[in-house]
Amino acid sequence: MRQNIEERLRSLGTDTIDLLQLHTWTRAWNRNPQPFALLRTLQKEGKIRAIGVSTPEHDQNSVIDLMRGGWVDSVQVIYNLFEQEPAAELLPVAQETGTAIIVRVAFDEGVLTGKFKEDTTFPDGDFRQRYFQGDRIRRAVQRAAAIEPDLVGTGLTLPEAALKFALAHPAVSTVIPGMRRVSQADANCSVSEKPNLTDVQLKRLQRHRWNRGLWYPGK
Ligand SMILES: NC(=O)c1ccc[n+]([C@@H]2O[C@H](COP(=O)([O-])OP(=O)(O)OC[C@H]3O[C@@H](n4cnc5c(N)ncnc54)[C@H](OP(=O)(O)O)[C@@H]3O)[C@@H](O)[C@H]2O)c1
């Protein structure tokens, strides 16, 4: 890891990486989180400013021990209108421990923008062909459509509400929606100027949580 990080610093042409996130984790390693011990050393040496971990989607709560143990400064987590499980424990622990939270997949890979139809297909090579395989696209599109009536009075479109929902939790520091077009970047950044969801509106949106198990087969 040390060698890898030295190489990254050289190729980035910098002396310090602002945030270094390990891409995944497994619960078994909590007993002996050696990689983070090394990263803390590199942090003391000034090569890294902050240390983070990205949750494995099949076991997001596996990083809770890392937060409690003081091993990480930030956690990148899937949290959206459907996937609300992190609000049960992971996000409160982040608040308790002062761990920064970066929310990923706030649009559940696009379906929470409301732009997909029940018969939407994805080109070969697009991982969403697998993610939304079989009847998943139909079920997900129906669930997304069911959110629309609860947006009346919010002044927000579905994609705006999806980002506002993720940002509304007090543990959340930022959200990183995937953006492939300038228009998407403009639309998503402009959400900061829109009104926040009220507590009543949030409660209504919380009812759209969907415990569907793991949706990343073969990844
Ligand atoms: N650490 C990990 O394991 C991990 C795993 C997954 C993702 N990530 C990171 O998390 C971030 C988000 O993930 P993601 O891109 O997979 O999921 P996402 O944010 O839920 O969905 C992004 C998709 O939503 C659509 N979109 C974005 N803005 C839109 C808008 N304003 N209106 C309409 N459609 C819009 C785009 O679809 P189209 O492409 O169809 O235009 C885009 O590809 C990325 O930075 C990614 O690198 C990390």
PDB file of N, CA, C and O and ligand atoms in Angstrom, residues 22-24 54-57 76 78 80 103-111 113 115-116 122 126-128 159 163 176-181 183-185 187-188 216 219, ligand 1:
ATOM      1  N   LEU A  22     -10.544   3.465   0.776  1.00  0.00           N
ATOM      2  CA  LEU A  22     -10.429   2.064   0.357  1.00  0.00           C
ATOM      3  C   LEU A  22     -11.760   1.694  -0.283  1.00  0.00           C
ATOM      4  O   LEU A  22     -12.820   2.059   0.220  1.00  0.00           O
ATOM      5  N   HIS A  23     -11.685   0.981  -1.388  1.00  0.00           N
ATOM      6  CA  HIS A  23     -12.895   0.778  -2.190  1.00  0.00           C
ATOM      7  C   HIS A  23     -13.912  -0.160  -1.538  1.00  0.00           C
ATOM      8  O   HIS A  23     -15.093  -0.059  -1.777  1.00  0.00           O
ATOM      9  N   THR A  24     -13.432  -1.070  -0.730  1.00  0.00           N
ATOM     10  CA  THR A  24     -14.400  -1.975  -0.106  1.00  0.00           C
ATOM     11  C   THR A  24     -13.814  -2.515   1.198  1.00  0.00           C
ATOM     12  O   THR A  24     -12.722  -2.155   1.590  1.00  0.00           O
ATOM     13  N   SER A  54     -15.247   2.770   1.572  1.00  0.00           N
ATOM     14  CA  SER A  54     -16.509   2.671   0.851  1.00  0.00           C
ATOM     15  C   SER A  54     -17.158   1.365   1.280  1.00  0.00           C
ATOM     16  O   SER A  54     -16.504   0.326   1.311  1.00  0.00           O
ATOM     17  N   THR A  55     -18.427   1.403   1.624  1.00  0.00           N
ATOM     18  CA  THR A  55     -19.059   0.194   2.153  1.00  0.00           C
ATOM     19  C   THR A  55     -19.212  -0.863   1.065  1.00  0.00           C
ATOM     20  O   THR A  55     -19.492  -0.535  -0.085  1.00  0.00           O
ATOM     21  N   PRO A  56     -19.074  -2.152   1.427  1.00  0.00           N
ATOM     22  CA  PRO A  56     -19.472  -3.196   0.477  1.00  0.00           C
ATOM     23  C   PRO A  56     -21.007  -3.227   0.450  1.00  0.00           C
ATOM     24  O   PRO A  56     -21.634  -3.177   1.510  1.00  0.00           O
ATOM     25  N   GLU A  57     -21.602  -3.269  -0.751  1.00  0.00           N
ATOM     26  CA  GLU A  57     -23.076  -3.122  -0.808  1.00  0.00           C
ATOM     27  C   GLU A  57     -23.819  -4.269  -0.121  1.00  0.00           C
ATOM     28  O   GLU A  57     -24.950  -4.095   0.308  1.00  0.00           O
ATOM     29  N   GLN A  76     -18.180   6.104   2.681  1.00  0.00           N
ATOM     30  CA  GLN A  76     -19.014   6.301   1.487  1.00  0.00           C
ATOM     31  C   GLN A  76     -20.075   5.193   1.484  1.00  0.00           C
ATOM     32  O   GLN A  76     -19.750   4.013   1.506  1.00  0.00           O
ATOM     33  N   ILE A  78     -24.241   3.701   0.398  1.00  0.00           N
ATOM     34  CA  ILE A  78     -25.457   3.765  -0.425  1.00  0.00           C
ATOM     35  C   ILE A  78     -26.608   4.138   0.500  1.00  0.00           C
ATOM     36  O   ILE A  78     -26.908   3.429   1.465  1.00  0.00           O
ATOM     37  N   ASN A  80     -30.505   6.055  -0.076  1.00  0.00           N
ATOM     38  CA  ASN A  80     -31.423   6.757  -0.985  1.00  0.00           C
ATOM     39  C   ASN A  80     -32.872   6.483  -0.598  1.00  0.00           C
ATOM     40  O   ASN A  80     -33.124   5.807   0.416  1.00  0.00           O
ATOM     41  N   VAL A 103     -22.624  10.183   0.519  1.00  0.00           N
ATOM     42  CA  VAL A 103     -23.678   9.291   0.017  1.00  0.00           C
ATOM     43  C   VAL A 103     -23.453   9.019  -1.471  1.00  0.00           C
ATOM     44  O   VAL A 103     -23.283   9.944  -2.266  1.00  0.00           O
ATOM     45  N   ARG A 104     -23.451   7.754  -1.835  1.00  0.00           N
ATOM     46  CA  ARG A 104     -23.368   7.381  -3.248  1.00  0.00           C
ATOM     47  C   ARG A 104     -24.680   6.728  -3.678  1.00  0.00           C
ATOM     48  O   ARG A 104     -25.467   6.305  -2.832  1.00  0.00           O
ATOM     49  N   VAL A 105     -24.901   6.674  -5.000  1.00  0.00           N
ATOM     50  CA  VAL A 105     -26.059   5.995  -5.608  1.00  0.00           C
ATOM     51  C   VAL A 105     -27.391   6.570  -5.094  1.00  0.00           C
ATOM     52  O   VAL A 105     -28.358   5.835  -4.863  1.00  0.00           O
ATOM     53  N   ALA A 106     -27.433   7.892  -4.952  1.00  0.00           N
ATOM     54  CA  ALA A 106     -28.654   8.549  -4.465  1.00  0.00           C
ATOM     55  C   ALA A 106     -29.813   8.378  -5.443  1.00  0.00           C
ATOM     56  O   ALA A 106     -30.979   8.519  -5.055  1.00  0.00           O
ATOM     57  N   PHE A 107     -29.498   8.093  -6.724  1.00  0.00           N
ATOM     58  CA  PHE A 107     -30.561   7.892  -7.723  1.00  0.00           C
ATOM     59  C   PHE A 107     -30.853   6.410  -7.949  1.00  0.00           C
ATOM     60  O   PHE A 107     -31.532   6.062  -8.913  1.00  0.00           O
ATOM     61  N   ASP A 108     -30.355   5.541  -7.090  1.00  0.00           N
ATOM     62  CA  ASP A 108     -30.468   4.099  -7.317  1.00  0.00           C
ATOM     63  C   ASP A 108     -30.170   3.777  -8.785  1.00  0.00           C
ATOM     64  O   ASP A 108     -30.971   3.155  -9.484  1.00  0.00           O
ATOM     65  N   GLU A 109     -29.025   4.228  -9.230  1.00  0.00           N
ATOM     66  CA  GLU A 109     -28.506   3.991 -10.595  1.00  0.00           C
ATOM     67  C   GLU A 109     -29.401   4.605 -11.674  1.00  0.00           C
ATOM     68  O   GLU A 109     -29.431   4.133 -12.803  1.00  0.00           O
ATOM     69  N   GLY A 110     -30.153   5.622 -11.340  1.00  0.00           N
ATOM     70  CA  GLY A 110     -30.913   6.383 -12.351  1.00  0.00           C
ATOM     71  C   GLY A 110     -32.412   6.266 -12.202  1.00  0.00           C
ATOM     72  O   GLY A 110     -33.150   7.153 -12.614  1.00  0.00           O
ATOM     73  N   VAL A 111     -32.914   5.186 -11.606  1.00  0.00           N
ATOM     74  CA  VAL A 111     -34.374   4.991 -11.564  1.00  0.00           C
ATOM     75  C   VAL A 111     -35.043   6.062 -10.706  1.00  0.00           C
ATOM     76  O   VAL A 111     -36.188   6.460 -10.967  1.00  0.00           O
ATOM     77  N   THR A 113     -34.480   9.084 -10.774  1.00  0.00           N
ATOM     78  CA  THR A 113     -34.656  10.345 -11.505  1.00  0.00           C
ATOM     79  C   THR A 113     -36.013  10.345 -12.200  1.00  0.00           C
ATOM     80  O   THR A 113     -36.449  11.381 -12.698  1.00  0.00           O
ATOM     81  N   LYS A 115     -36.685   8.824 -14.968  1.00  0.00           N
ATOM     82  CA  LYS A 115     -36.590   8.871 -16.442  1.00  0.00           C
ATOM     83  C   LYS A 115     -36.713   7.495 -17.098  1.00  0.00           C
ATOM     84  O   LYS A 115     -36.871   7.421 -18.310  1.00  0.00           O
ATOM     85  N   PHE A 116     -36.642   6.433 -16.345  1.00  0.00           N
ATOM     86  CA  PHE A 116     -36.773   5.100 -16.945  1.00  0.00           C
ATOM     87  C   PHE A 116     -38.242   4.715 -17.074  1.00  0.00           C
ATOM     88  O   PHE A 116     -39.095   5.157 -16.300  1.00  0.00           O
ATOM     89  N   PHE A 122     -30.919  -1.478 -21.477  1.00  0.00           N
ATOM     90  CA  PHE A 122     -29.599  -0.863 -21.384  1.00  0.00           C
ATOM     91  C   PHE A 122     -28.661  -1.545 -22.378  1.00  0.00           C
ATOM     92  O   PHE A 122     -28.774  -2.744 -22.607  1.00  0.00           O
ATOM     93  N   ASP A 126     -23.273  -1.969 -20.339  1.00  0.00           N
ATOM     94  CA  ASP A 126     -23.786  -1.105 -19.263  1.00  0.00           C
ATOM     95  C   ASP A 126     -24.202  -2.015 -18.105  1.00  0.00           C
ATOM     96  O   ASP A 126     -25.066  -2.879 -18.272  1.00  0.00           O
ATOM     97  N   PHE A 127     -23.577  -1.837 -16.950  1.00  0.00           N
ATOM     98  CA  PHE A 127     -23.823  -2.771 -15.836  1.00  0.00           C
ATOM     99  C   PHE A 127     -25.294  -2.763 -15.411  1.00  0.00           C
ATOM    100  O   PHE A 127     -25.767  -3.685 -14.765  1.00  0.00           O
ATOM    101  N   ARG A 128     -26.048  -1.710 -15.817  1.00  0.00           N
ATOM    102  CA  ARG A 128     -27.458  -1.654 -15.425  1.00  0.00           C
ATOM    103  C   ARG A 128     -28.284  -2.712 -16.152  1.00  0.00           C
ATOM    104  O   ARG A 128     -29.402  -3.007 -15.735  1.00  0.00           O
ATOM    105  N   PRO A 159     -35.728  13.822  -9.224  1.00  0.00           N
ATOM    106  CA  PRO A 159     -34.269  13.798  -8.991  1.00  0.00           C
ATOM    107  C   PRO A 159     -33.822  14.805  -7.922  1.00  0.00           C
ATOM    108  O   PRO A 159     -32.915  14.508  -7.133  1.00  0.00           O
ATOM    109  N   LEU A 163     -31.954  13.814  -4.177  1.00  0.00           N
ATOM    110  CA  LEU A 163     -30.725  14.392  -3.596  1.00  0.00           C
ATOM    111  C   LEU A 163     -31.018  15.066  -2.259  1.00  0.00           C
ATOM    112  O   LEU A 163     -30.266  14.911  -1.289  1.00  0.00           O
ATOM    113  N   ILE A 176     -22.694  12.216  -3.892  1.00  0.00           N
ATOM    114  CA  ILE A 176     -21.946  12.184  -5.163  1.00  0.00           C
ATOM    115  C   ILE A 176     -22.769  11.475  -6.235  1.00  0.00           C
ATOM    116  O   ILE A 176     -22.493  10.326  -6.577  1.00  0.00           O
ATOM    117  N   PRO A 177     -23.783  12.149  -6.797  1.00  0.00           N
ATOM    118  CA  PRO A 177     -24.529  11.522  -7.882  1.00  0.00           C
ATOM    119  C   PRO A 177     -23.619  11.327  -9.094  1.00  0.00           C
ATOM    120  O   PRO A 177     -22.751  12.160  -9.349  1.00  0.00           O
ATOM    121  N   GLY A 178     -23.833  10.224  -9.815  1.00  0.00           N
ATOM    122  CA  GLY A 178     -23.089  10.022 -11.057  1.00  0.00           C
ATOM    123  C   GLY A 178     -23.620  10.993 -12.102  1.00  0.00           C
ATOM    124  O   GLY A 178     -24.827  11.158 -12.238  1.00  0.00           O
ATOM    125  N   MET A 179     -22.720  11.656 -12.818  1.00  0.00           N
ATOM    126  CA  MET A 179     -23.166  12.650 -13.806  1.00  0.00           C
ATOM    127  C   MET A 179     -22.394  12.430 -15.096  1.00  0.00           C
ATOM    128  O   MET A 179     -21.174  12.437 -15.100  1.00  0.00           O
ATOM    129  N   ARG A 180     -23.131  12.216 -16.179  1.00  0.00           N
ATOM    130  CA  ARG A 180     -22.472  11.925 -17.454  1.00  0.00           C
ATOM    131  C   ARG A 180     -22.599  13.065 -18.445  1.00  0.00           C
ATOM    132  O   ARG A 180     -22.033  13.003 -19.523  1.00  0.00           O
ATOM    133  N   ARG A 181     -23.435  14.046 -18.123  1.00  0.00           N
ATOM    134  CA  ARG A 181     -23.641  15.165 -19.050  1.00  0.00           C
ATOM    135  C   ARG A 181     -23.569  16.471 -18.274  1.00  0.00           C
ATOM    136  O   ARG A 181     -23.900  16.511 -17.081  1.00  0.00           O
ATOM    137  N   SER A 183     -25.541  18.884 -18.555  1.00  0.00           N
ATOM    138  CA  SER A 183     -26.893  19.245 -18.101  1.00  0.00           C
ATOM    139  C   SER A 183     -27.206  18.565 -16.759  1.00  0.00           C
ATOM    140  O   SER A 183     -27.868  19.152 -15.902  1.00  0.00           O
ATOM    141  N   GLN A 184     -26.714  17.328 -16.579  1.00  0.00           N
ATOM    142  CA  GLN A 184     -26.953  16.637 -15.302  1.00  0.00           C
ATOM    143  C   GLN A 184     -26.163  17.316 -14.180  1.00  0.00           C
ATOM    144  O   GLN A 184     -26.669  17.486 -13.065  1.00  0.00           O
ATOM    145  N   ALA A 185     -24.942  17.711 -14.484  1.00  0.00           N
ATOM    146  CA  ALA A 185     -24.127  18.396 -13.465  1.00  0.00           C
ATOM    147  C   ALA A 185     -24.808  19.709 -13.056  1.00  0.00           C
ATOM    148  O   ALA A 185     -24.921  20.017 -11.867  1.00  0.00           O
ATOM    149  N   ALA A 187     -28.047  20.489 -13.331  1.00  0.00           N
ATOM    150  CA  ALA A 187     -29.300  20.206 -12.616  1.00  0.00           C
ATOM    151  C   ALA A 187     -29.001  19.773 -11.175  1.00  0.00           C
ATOM    152  O   ALA A 187     -29.641  20.241 -10.228  1.00  0.00           O
ATOM    153  N   ASN A 188     -28.017  18.903 -11.013  1.00  0.00           N
ATOM    154  CA  ASN A 188     -27.758  18.357  -9.673  1.00  0.00           C
ATOM    155  C   ASN A 188     -27.144  19.399  -8.737  1.00  0.00           C
ATOM    156  O   ASN A 188     -27.485  19.457  -7.554  1.00  0.00           O
ATOM    157  N   TYR A 216     -26.741  -6.492  -6.696  1.00  0.00           N
ATOM    158  CA  TYR A 216     -25.537  -6.404  -7.520  1.00  0.00           C
ATOM    159  C   TYR A 216     -24.971  -7.788  -7.832  1.00  0.00           C
ATOM    160  O   TYR A 216     -23.837  -8.078  -7.506  1.00  0.00           O
ATOM    161  N   LYS A 219     -21.224  -8.825  -9.644  1.00  0.00           N
ATOM    162  CA  LYS A 219     -20.388  -7.626  -9.781  1.00  0.00           C
ATOM    163  C   LYS A 219     -19.001  -7.878  -9.243  1.00  0.00           C
ATOM    164  O   LYS A 219     -18.837  -8.597  -8.296  1.00  0.00           O
TER     165      LYS A 219
HETATM  166  N1  LIG B   1     -17.542   2.682  -4.006  1.00  0.00           N
HETATM  167  C1  LIG B   1     -18.293   1.951  -4.750  1.00  0.00           C
HETATM  168  O1  LIG B   1     -18.315   0.745  -4.641  1.00  0.00           O
HETATM  169  C2  LIG B   1     -19.179   2.626  -5.738  1.00  0.00           C
HETATM  170  C3  LIG B   1     -20.151   1.889  -6.413  1.00  0.00           C
HETATM  171  C4  LIG B   1     -21.021   2.555  -7.268  1.00  0.00           C
HETATM  172  C5  LIG B   1     -20.881   3.916  -7.466  1.00  0.00           C
HETATM  173  N2  LIG B   1     -19.890   4.612  -6.823  1.00  0.00           N
HETATM  174  C6  LIG B   1     -19.759   6.070  -7.007  1.00  0.00           C
HETATM  175  O2  LIG B   1     -20.965   6.673  -6.588  1.00  0.00           O
HETATM  176  C7  LIG B   1     -21.331   7.730  -7.450  1.00  0.00           C
HETATM  177  C8  LIG B   1     -22.764   7.580  -7.951  1.00  0.00           C
HETATM  178  O3  LIG B   1     -22.981   6.293  -8.449  1.00  0.00           O
HETATM  179  P1  LIG B   1     -23.758   5.952  -9.796  1.00  0.00           P
HETATM  180  O4  LIG B   1     -23.421   6.937 -10.854  1.00  0.00           O
HETATM  181  O5  LIG B   1     -23.462   4.514 -10.069  1.00  0.00           O
HETATM  182  O6  LIG B   1     -25.313   6.032  -9.350  1.00  0.00           O
HETATM  183  P2  LIG B   1     -26.435   7.188  -9.235  1.00  0.00           P
HETATM  184  O7  LIG B   1     -25.804   8.457  -8.783  1.00  0.00           O
HETATM  185  O8  LIG B   1     -27.539   6.601  -8.424  1.00  0.00           O
HETATM  186  O9  LIG B   1     -26.991   7.308 -10.720  1.00  0.00           O
HETATM  187  C9  LIG B   1     -26.321   8.028 -11.701  1.00  0.00           C
HETATM  188  C10 LIG B   1     -27.120   8.033 -13.004  1.00  0.00           C
HETATM  189  O10 LIG B   1     -28.271   8.850 -12.861  1.00  0.00           O
HETATM  190  C11 LIG B   1     -28.490   9.582 -14.051  1.00  0.00           C
HETATM  191  N3  LIG B   1     -28.549  11.020 -13.715  1.00  0.00           N
HETATM  192  C12 LIG B   1     -27.677  11.743 -12.959  1.00  0.00           C
HETATM  193  N4  LIG B   1     -28.125  13.002 -12.814  1.00  0.00           N
HETATM  194  C13 LIG B   1     -29.335  13.074 -13.464  1.00  0.00           C
HETATM  195  C14 LIG B   1     -30.292  14.091 -13.654  1.00  0.00           C
HETATM  196  N5  LIG B   1     -30.139  15.301 -13.132  1.00  0.00           N
HETATM  197  N6  LIG B   1     -31.398  13.818 -14.384  1.00  0.00           N
HETATM  198  C15 LIG B   1     -31.585  12.597 -14.920  1.00  0.00           C
HETATM  199  N7  LIG B   1     -30.708  11.566 -14.785  1.00  0.00           N
HETATM  200  C16 LIG B   1     -29.596  11.819 -14.050  1.00  0.00           C
HETATM  201  C17 LIG B   1     -27.365   9.240 -15.015  1.00  0.00           C
HETATM  202  O11 LIG B   1     -27.904   8.221 -15.869  1.00  0.00           O
HETATM  203  P3  LIG B   1     -27.516   8.087 -17.444  1.00  0.00           P
HETATM  204  O12 LIG B   1     -26.128   7.537 -17.459  1.00  0.00           O
HETATM  205  O13 LIG B   1     -28.541   7.128 -17.957  1.00  0.00           O
HETATM  206  O14 LIG B   1     -27.594   9.467 -18.015  1.00  0.00           O
HETATM  207  C18 LIG B   1     -26.299   8.655 -14.120  1.00  0.00           C
HETATM  208  O15 LIG B   1     -25.525   7.676 -14.763  1.00  0.00           O
HETATM  209  C19 LIG B   1     -20.277   7.768  -8.553  1.00  0.00           C
HETATM  210  O16 LIG B   1     -19.404   8.811  -8.236  1.00  0.00           O
HETATM  211  C20 LIG B   1     -19.589   6.432  -8.460  1.00  0.00           C
HETATM  212  O17 LIG B   1     -18.208   6.535  -8.784  1.00  0.00           O
HETATM  213  C21 LIG B   1     -19.060   3.991  -5.952  1.00  0.00           C
END
